[in-house]
Amino acid sequence: MTGPYRKIVEVLNGQTVAPPPIWLMRQAGRYLPEYRETRAKAGSFLDLCYTPDFAVEVTLQPIRRYGFDAAILFSDILVIPDALKRNVRFVQGEGPQMDPIDVSGIGKLNGESVLDHLAPVIETVRRLRQELPEETALLGFCGAPWTVATYMIAGHGTPDQAPARLFGYRHIEAFEKLLSFLAEISAEYLIAQIDAGADAVQIFDSWAGVLGEREFEDFAVKPVARMIEIVRARRPQAKIIAFAKGAGLNLLHYRQKTKADAIGLDWSVPLSFAAELQKEGPIQGNLDPMRVVAGGKSLDEGVDAILDKLGHGPLIFNLGHGITPEADPENVTRLIRRVREART
Ligand code: CP3
């Protein structure tokens, strides 16, 4: 059975598509005036995530404006702790907050009503598939257990996730229990997104880069490998992108061990190393989001270098992390034109 032709799915199947398909992490967000308008109407950030009318609207905004090759479901990785009743709040100017969890709280976690709580998000996926152009891929996502756990332990963002690293040393048993619990419910959540029409899903391990060698294996690789194993056992055709930000040399074995179809690369990954990783399979990334803020020559040079070195193999063009609120929407137009008009 072959589905409709979607370039990103082609790349995830190992094909080289030239010019490469493009989407941007955080492509629906504060740099777009239309996002800020809908956001103001929705009230709180979580209301925006849980109201399908609003979530569908902001997901489609960057597709209408730019015609990206993929839409990414509008939601957040922290809807999982929210569904676990951790009292998640997004405080303007302060980032996310929730009640910090301790050893006894981990013992009491109950995943039974998680998918019920997330039903509006799944409804958003279903509606998006109906409303998107045929050729536009739809991406679902969730956070990796380690990254989600860092917020659950600290109760807020921190510069280096020291509270979660410390907790991992002091209470290894409870911590591994938390990670495997998150791996299992997140796998169920991804399966629900795939069943509702997501062509592929991305697992965000935004804080993989703060882990030591052994912790990277235990906290980043193993839980993500377990998630992918659960998803594949039930949905063998599932396409999965794993993004372990800051993983550096650890990326050498990351794809092999997690069995992700594609790996995401942050902007610190050297292009020569990226080319080595691409020999093993599809890659995604790795333009510095600050080049999109800078625009002009800095932007063009960054784009050209990636296309030059990586455009001849399976590549999904993207940034090395999310686009920031300061980015000028005109620079995104310039970026897309440069990618699409390139002769690779
Ligand atoms: O990429 C997309 O367009 C889809 C939507 C999406 C959001 N968050 C929307 C969002 C996705 C995929 C995420 C993932 C996410 N959320 C991650 C992993 C990727 C990454 O950026 O590292 C993480 C760590 C989070 C947690 C989170 N959510 C933080 C730390 C913050 C506050 C920082 C910030 O940028 O404001 C959020 C809020 C958030 N999530 C916003 C958006 C558009 C901004 C909130 C607002 O509009 O007020």
Short mmCIF file of C-alpha atoms and ligand atoms in Angstrom, two decimals:
data_model
loop_
_atom_site.label_atom_id
_atom_site.label_comp_id
_atom_site.label_asym_id
_atom_site.label_seq_id
_atom_site.Cartn_x
_atom_site.Cartn_y
_atom_site.Cartn_z
CA MET A 1 0.00 0.00 0.00
CA THR A 2 1.41 3.38 -0.92
CA GLY A 3 0.06 6.61 0.54
CA PRO A 4 -0.01 10.04 -1.10
CA TYR A 5 3.39 11.44 -2.11
CA ARG A 6 4.85 13.46 0.75
CA LYS A 7 8.50 14.45 0.42
CA ILE A 8 9.33 14.11 4.09
CA VAL A 9 7.99 10.56 4.15
CA GLU A 10 10.18 9.79 1.11
CA VAL A 11 13.23 11.01 2.99
CA LEU A 12 12.24 9.02 6.07
CA ASN A 13 12.16 5.98 3.81
CA GLY A 14 15.81 6.66 2.97
CA GLN A 15 15.33 8.45 -0.36
CA THR A 16 17.23 11.56 -1.39
CA VAL A 17 14.85 14.34 -2.42
CA ALA A 18 16.40 17.37 -4.14
CA PRO A 19 15.89 20.08 -3.16
CA PRO A 20 15.27 18.71 0.32
CA PRO A 21 11.89 19.12 2.01
CA ILE A 22 11.78 21.74 4.76
CA TRP A 23 9.97 22.51 8.00
CA LEU A 24 11.17 24.40 11.09
CA MET A 25 11.02 23.44 14.73
CA ARG A 26 8.63 25.88 16.50
CA GLN A 27 7.39 27.07 13.10
CA ALA A 28 4.08 28.02 14.75
CA GLY A 29 5.06 30.55 17.38
CA ARG A 30 5.64 34.04 18.62
CA TYR A 31 7.66 35.29 15.64
CA LEU A 32 4.38 35.23 13.65
CA PRO A 33 1.90 38.08 14.25
CA GLU A 34 -1.02 35.77 13.43
CA TYR A 35 0.14 33.37 16.17
CA ARG A 36 0.30 36.19 18.73
CA GLU A 37 -3.24 37.19 17.77
CA THR A 38 -4.71 33.69 18.22
CA ARG A 39 -2.67 33.21 21.39
CA ALA A 40 -4.25 36.35 22.88
CA LYS A 41 -7.73 35.09 22.02
CA ALA A 42 -7.10 31.64 23.49
CA GLY A 43 -6.21 32.94 26.95
CA SER A 44 -3.70 30.60 28.51
CA PHE A 45 -1.10 28.63 26.58
CA LEU A 46 -2.62 25.32 27.71
CA ASP A 47 -6.07 26.48 26.54
CA LEU A 48 -4.47 27.05 23.15
CA CYS A 49 -3.11 23.48 23.19
CA TYR A 50 -6.39 21.89 24.33
CA THR A 51 -8.84 23.78 22.11
CA PRO A 52 -8.80 22.07 18.70
CA ASP A 53 -10.19 25.15 16.88
CA PHE A 54 -7.26 27.25 18.09
CA ALA A 55 -4.60 24.52 17.89
CA VAL A 56 -5.59 23.65 14.29
CA GLU A 57 -5.53 27.34 13.37
CA VAL A 58 -2.02 28.01 14.69
CA THR A 59 -0.66 24.77 13.19
CA LEU A 60 -1.95 25.85 9.76
CA GLN A 61 -0.69 29.44 9.96
CA PRO A 62 2.91 28.73 8.90
CA ILE A 63 1.66 26.32 6.21
CA ARG A 64 -0.54 29.03 4.67
CA ARG A 65 2.17 31.66 4.92
CA TYR A 66 5.13 29.62 3.70
CA GLY A 67 3.95 26.28 2.28
CA PHE A 68 6.32 24.18 4.44
CA ASP A 69 6.55 20.49 3.50
CA ALA A 70 5.34 19.47 6.95
CA ALA A 71 3.02 20.82 9.61
CA ILE A 72 3.83 19.98 13.21
CA LEU A 73 0.96 19.50 15.60
CA PHE A 74 0.65 22.50 17.87
CA SER A 75 0.96 21.33 21.46
CA ASP A 76 3.79 21.06 24.00
CA ILE A 77 5.90 18.29 25.48
CA LEU A 78 4.62 19.30 28.93
CA VAL A 79 1.03 18.18 28.24
CA ILE A 80 2.21 14.78 29.54
CA PRO A 81 3.04 16.06 33.07
CA ASP A 82 -0.15 18.12 32.84
CA ALA A 83 -2.12 14.94 32.11
CA LEU A 84 -0.36 13.39 35.12
CA LYS A 85 -1.85 16.17 37.27
CA ARG A 86 1.43 17.90 38.05
CA ASN A 87 -0.31 21.30 37.96
CA VAL A 88 1.51 22.65 34.88
CA ARG A 89 1.40 26.43 34.36
CA PHE A 90 2.94 28.59 31.65
CA VAL A 91 3.72 31.88 33.31
CA GLN A 92 4.29 34.73 30.86
CA GLY A 93 7.97 35.67 30.81
CA GLU A 94 8.94 32.90 33.26
CA GLY A 95 8.52 29.73 31.22
CA PRO A 96 6.79 26.56 32.35
CA GLN A 97 6.21 25.65 36.00
CA MET A 98 4.73 22.64 37.76
CA ASP A 99 4.74 20.96 41.16
CA PRO A 100 8.14 19.27 41.59
CA ILE A 101 7.86 15.51 42.00
CA ASP A 102 9.74 13.49 44.67
CA VAL A 103 10.33 9.77 45.32
CA SER A 104 6.94 9.24 46.92
CA GLY A 105 5.19 11.18 44.12
CA ILE A 106 6.87 8.90 41.56
CA GLY A 107 5.50 5.89 43.43
CA LYS A 108 1.98 7.30 43.11
CA LEU A 109 2.00 8.14 39.39
CA ASN A 110 -1.00 6.75 37.58
CA GLY A 111 -1.23 6.81 33.80
CA GLU A 112 -4.81 5.60 33.44
CA SER A 113 -6.51 8.82 32.38
CA VAL A 114 -3.64 10.29 30.37
CA LEU A 115 -5.10 9.56 26.94
CA ASP A 116 -8.54 10.83 28.02
CA HIS A 117 -6.95 14.06 29.15
CA LEU A 118 -5.14 14.33 25.81
CA ALA A 119 -8.21 13.56 23.67
CA PRO A 120 -8.47 17.20 22.44
CA VAL A 121 -4.87 16.98 21.15
CA ILE A 122 -5.68 13.78 19.28
CA GLU A 123 -8.80 15.48 17.89
CA THR A 124 -6.53 18.30 16.65
CA VAL A 125 -4.38 15.73 14.78
CA ARG A 126 -7.47 14.22 13.15
CA ARG A 127 -8.79 17.59 12.02
CA LEU A 128 -5.39 18.69 10.77
CA ARG A 129 -5.08 15.69 8.48
CA GLN A 130 -8.44 16.62 6.96
CA GLU A 131 -7.54 20.27 6.50
CA LEU A 132 -3.95 20.07 5.32
CA PRO A 133 -3.04 20.01 1.63
CA GLU A 134 -2.54 16.45 0.36
CA GLU A 135 1.21 16.95 -0.18
CA THR A 136 1.89 18.35 3.31
CA ALA A 137 3.11 15.81 5.85
CA LEU A 138 1.72 15.96 9.37
CA LEU A 139 4.14 15.45 12.24
CA GLY A 140 3.14 14.47 15.75
CA PHE A 141 5.56 14.65 18.68
CA CYS A 142 6.27 14.19 22.33
CA GLY A 143 9.16 14.86 24.69
CA ALA A 144 11.71 12.15 25.44
CA PRO A 145 11.43 10.74 28.97
CA TRP A 146 14.67 12.38 30.14
CA THR A 147 13.70 15.88 28.96
CA VAL A 148 10.17 15.63 30.37
CA ALA A 149 11.57 14.24 33.65
CA THR A 150 13.96 17.21 34.02
CA TYR A 151 10.98 19.59 34.23
CA MET A 152 9.00 17.24 36.48
CA ILE A 153 11.85 16.98 38.99
CA ALA A 154 12.84 20.68 39.10
CA GLY A 155 9.31 22.00 38.67
CA HIS A 156 10.60 24.55 36.15
CA GLY A 157 13.30 25.06 33.53
CA THR A 158 16.92 25.41 34.68
CA PRO A 159 20.12 26.26 32.75
CA ASP A 160 21.65 22.76 33.04
CA GLN A 161 19.01 20.49 34.60
CA ALA A 162 21.17 20.03 37.69
CA PRO A 163 18.18 19.02 39.89
CA ALA A 164 17.32 16.04 37.66
CA ARG A 165 20.97 15.00 37.29
CA LEU A 166 21.36 15.10 41.06
CA PHE A 167 18.12 13.19 41.58
CA GLY A 168 19.41 10.52 39.17
CA TYR A 169 22.49 9.98 41.37
CA ARG A 170 20.66 10.09 44.67
CA HIS A 171 17.54 8.10 43.80
CA ILE A 172 18.43 5.96 40.83
CA GLU A 173 15.69 3.42 41.37
CA ALA A 174 12.87 5.97 41.54
CA PHE A 175 14.39 7.90 38.65
CA GLU A 176 14.54 4.86 36.36
CA LYS A 177 10.98 4.08 37.33
CA LEU A 178 9.95 7.59 36.31
CA LEU A 179 11.75 7.24 32.96
CA SER A 180 10.19 3.91 32.10
CA PHE A 181 6.76 5.13 33.17
CA LEU A 182 7.14 8.16 30.88
CA ALA A 183 8.44 5.94 28.05
CA GLU A 184 5.35 3.75 28.22
CA ILE A 185 2.70 6.45 28.37
CA SER A 186 4.51 8.55 25.76
CA ALA A 187 4.58 5.55 23.40
CA GLU A 188 0.80 5.19 23.81
CA TYR A 189 0.41 8.89 23.11
CA LEU A 190 2.49 8.61 19.92
CA ILE A 191 0.48 5.61 18.74
CA ALA A 192 -2.74 7.62 19.24
CA GLN A 193 -1.25 10.47 17.15
CA ILE A 194 -0.23 8.05 14.38
CA ASP A 195 -3.69 6.47 14.36
CA ALA A 196 -5.27 9.93 14.11
CA GLY A 197 -3.25 10.69 10.95
CA ALA A 198 0.31 11.75 11.80
CA ASP A 199 2.69 10.67 8.99
CA ALA A 200 5.65 10.66 11.35
CA VAL A 201 6.45 11.59 14.93
CA GLN A 202 9.39 13.40 16.49
CA ILE A 203 10.79 12.69 19.93
CA PHE A 204 12.37 15.83 21.45
CA ASP A 205 15.27 15.16 23.83
CA SER A 206 16.21 18.81 24.15
CA TRP A 207 18.32 18.25 27.28
CA ALA A 208 20.32 15.19 26.14
CA GLY A 209 23.44 17.37 25.98
CA VAL A 210 23.83 17.81 29.76
CA LEU A 211 24.32 14.09 30.42
CA GLY A 212 27.58 12.28 31.11
CA GLU A 213 28.53 9.26 29.03
CA ARG A 214 26.90 6.60 31.16
CA GLU A 215 23.82 8.69 31.96
CA PHE A 216 23.35 9.37 28.25
CA GLU A 217 23.02 5.62 27.72
CA ASP A 218 20.76 5.02 30.71
CA PHE A 219 18.58 8.15 30.64
CA ALA A 220 18.51 9.18 26.96
CA VAL A 221 19.19 6.10 24.82
CA LYS A 222 17.40 3.35 26.73
CA PRO A 223 14.04 5.06 27.37
CA VAL A 224 13.85 6.32 23.77
CA ALA A 225 14.79 2.86 22.44
CA ARG A 226 12.04 1.40 24.63
CA MET A 227 9.48 3.91 23.35
CA ILE A 228 10.36 3.18 19.75
CA GLU A 229 10.23 -0.55 20.41
CA ILE A 230 6.70 -0.26 21.85
CA VAL A 231 5.50 1.92 18.98
CA ARG A 232 7.01 -0.37 16.30
CA ALA A 233 5.65 -3.54 17.89
CA ARG A 234 2.16 -2.12 17.50
CA ARG A 235 2.55 0.08 14.39
CA PRO A 236 5.37 -1.47 12.32
CA GLN A 237 5.13 1.24 9.63
CA ALA A 238 5.60 4.13 12.08
CA LYS A 239 8.17 6.75 11.01
CA ILE A 240 10.15 8.26 13.86
CA ILE A 241 12.60 11.18 14.11
CA ALA A 242 14.69 11.38 17.29
CA PHE A 243 16.28 14.71 18.22
CA ALA A 244 18.87 14.49 20.99
CA LYS A 245 20.08 18.07 21.30
CA GLY A 246 23.72 18.47 22.30
CA ALA A 247 24.45 14.73 22.02
CA GLY A 248 27.64 15.32 20.02
CA LEU A 249 29.73 12.19 19.50
CA ASN A 250 27.05 10.13 21.23
CA LEU A 251 25.08 10.46 18.00
CA LEU A 252 27.39 7.85 16.46
CA HIS A 253 25.39 5.06 18.06
CA TYR A 254 22.16 6.86 18.79
CA ARG A 255 20.31 5.88 15.63
CA GLN A 256 21.52 2.29 15.79
CA LYS A 257 20.54 1.87 19.43
CA THR A 258 17.20 3.69 19.35
CA LYS A 259 16.25 2.47 15.84
CA ALA A 260 14.96 5.92 14.91
CA ASP A 261 14.39 6.39 11.16
CA ALA A 262 16.01 9.82 11.19
CA ILE A 263 18.08 11.76 13.68
CA GLY A 264 17.86 15.48 14.31
CA LEU A 265 21.10 17.48 14.51
CA ASP A 266 21.63 20.68 16.47
CA TRP A 267 23.85 23.43 15.02
CA SER A 268 26.96 22.38 16.94
CA VAL A 269 27.25 19.14 14.93
CA PRO A 270 30.08 19.69 12.39
CA LEU A 271 28.96 19.20 8.79
CA SER A 272 31.68 16.58 8.18
CA PHE A 273 30.37 14.53 11.11
CA ALA A 274 26.79 15.11 9.90
CA ALA A 275 27.83 13.66 6.53
CA GLU A 276 29.16 10.55 8.29
CA LEU A 277 25.88 10.17 10.18
CA GLN A 278 23.97 10.59 6.93
CA LYS A 279 25.71 7.52 5.48
CA GLU A 280 23.78 5.48 8.04
CA GLY A 281 20.41 7.07 7.24
CA PRO A 282 18.31 10.24 7.01
CA ILE A 283 19.23 13.33 9.02
CA GLN A 284 17.41 16.54 9.89
CA GLY A 285 18.75 19.98 10.81
CA ASN A 286 21.13 21.79 11.59
CA LEU A 287 20.98 25.52 10.79
CA ASP A 288 21.69 27.80 13.76
CA PRO A 289 18.39 29.60 14.60
CA MET A 290 20.45 32.78 15.13
CA ARG A 291 21.22 32.81 11.41
CA VAL A 292 17.48 33.27 10.84
CA VAL A 293 17.52 36.23 13.24
CA ALA A 294 20.62 37.69 11.56
CA GLY A 295 19.27 37.19 8.03
CA GLY A 296 21.14 38.35 4.91
CA LYS A 297 24.51 36.86 4.11
CA SER A 298 24.78 34.93 7.41
CA LEU A 299 21.55 33.16 6.60
CA ASP A 300 22.46 32.44 2.97
CA GLU A 301 25.90 31.09 3.90
CA GLY A 302 24.49 28.77 6.53
CA VAL A 303 21.89 27.39 4.12
CA ASP A 304 24.40 26.93 1.31
CA ALA A 305 26.89 25.10 3.53
CA ILE A 306 24.25 22.56 4.61
CA LEU A 307 23.00 22.03 1.06
CA ASP A 308 26.56 21.67 -0.21
CA LYS A 309 27.62 19.06 2.32
CA LEU A 310 24.35 17.25 3.02
CA GLY A 311 22.08 17.97 0.05
CA HIS A 312 23.20 14.86 -1.86
CA GLY A 313 21.79 12.39 0.65
CA PRO A 314 18.58 11.90 2.62
CA LEU A 315 18.05 15.29 4.32
CA ILE A 316 15.13 17.10 5.91
CA PHE A 317 16.09 20.77 6.02
CA ASN A 318 15.46 22.28 9.46
CA LEU A 319 17.02 24.39 12.16
CA GLY A 320 19.26 22.99 14.90
CA HIS A 321 16.62 24.03 17.47
CA GLY A 322 13.41 26.05 17.50
CA ILE A 323 13.01 29.36 15.68
CA THR A 324 13.07 32.20 18.20
CA PRO A 325 10.51 35.00 18.72
CA GLU A 326 13.00 37.63 17.44
CA ALA A 327 13.22 36.07 13.96
CA ASP A 328 11.85 38.30 11.18
CA PRO A 329 9.17 36.39 9.21
CA GLU A 330 10.73 37.80 6.01
CA ASN A 331 13.93 35.89 6.78
CA VAL A 332 11.95 32.65 6.77
CA THR A 333 10.70 33.51 3.28
CA ARG A 334 14.30 34.08 2.23
CA LEU A 335 15.41 30.81 3.83
CA ILE A 336 12.75 28.74 2.07
CA ARG A 337 13.44 30.36 -1.29
CA ARG A 338 17.16 29.68 -0.92
CA VAL A 339 16.52 25.99 -0.13
CA ARG A 340 13.95 25.49 -2.88
CA GLU A 341 15.88 27.28 -5.58
CA ALA A 342 19.16 25.54 -4.83
CA ARG A 343 20.65 23.18 -7.38
CA THR A 344 22.10 20.35 -5.35
O1 CP3 B 1 7.28 23.24 16.80
C1 CP3 B 1 6.09 23.67 16.81
O2 CP3 B 1 5.72 24.66 16.14
C2 CP3 B 1 5.06 22.89 17.59
C3 CP3 B 1 4.80 23.30 18.92
C4 CP3 B 1 5.81 23.08 20.04
C5 CP3 B 1 5.83 23.95 21.17
N1 CP3 B 1 6.70 23.43 22.08
C6 CP3 B 1 5.02 25.17 21.32
C7 CP3 B 1 5.38 26.15 22.33
C8 CP3 B 1 6.73 22.07 20.27
C9 CP3 B 1 7.15 20.92 19.38
C10 CP3 B 1 7.27 22.30 21.57
C11 CP3 B 1 8.28 21.39 22.20
C12 CP3 B 1 8.87 21.76 23.49
N2 CP3 B 1 8.27 22.39 24.55
C13 CP3 B 1 10.18 21.40 23.88
C14 CP3 B 1 11.14 20.60 23.03
C15 CP3 B 1 11.75 21.41 21.96
C16 CP3 B 1 12.61 22.53 22.45
O3 CP3 B 1 12.28 23.69 22.15
O4 CP3 B 1 13.62 22.24 23.11
C17 CP3 B 1 10.39 21.89 25.17
C18 CP3 B 1 11.65 21.76 25.99
C19 CP3 B 1 9.17 22.49 25.60
C20 CP3 B 1 8.88 23.11 26.92
C21 CP3 B 1 8.52 24.53 26.81
N3 CP3 B 1 7.35 25.02 26.24
C22 CP3 B 1 9.26 25.63 27.26
C23 CP3 B 1 10.62 25.55 27.93
C24 CP3 B 1 8.53 26.77 26.96
C25 CP3 B 1 8.87 28.18 27.37
C26 CP3 B 1 9.93 28.76 26.55
C27 CP3 B 1 9.34 29.50 25.40
O5 CP3 B 1 9.82 29.32 24.29
O6 CP3 B 1 8.42 30.27 25.67
C28 CP3 B 1 7.35 26.37 26.29
C29 CP3 B 1 6.29 27.25 25.75
C30 CP3 B 1 5.92 27.10 24.31
N4 CP3 B 1 5.74 25.91 23.64
C31 CP3 B 1 5.64 28.17 23.40
C32 CP3 B 1 5.29 27.58 22.17
C33 CP3 B 1 4.89 28.29 20.90
C34 CP3 B 1 5.63 29.66 23.74
C35 CP3 B 1 4.51 29.94 24.68
C36 CP3 B 1 3.68 31.13 24.33
O7 CP3 B 1 3.22 31.32 23.18
O8 CP3 B 1 3.42 31.89 25.27
#
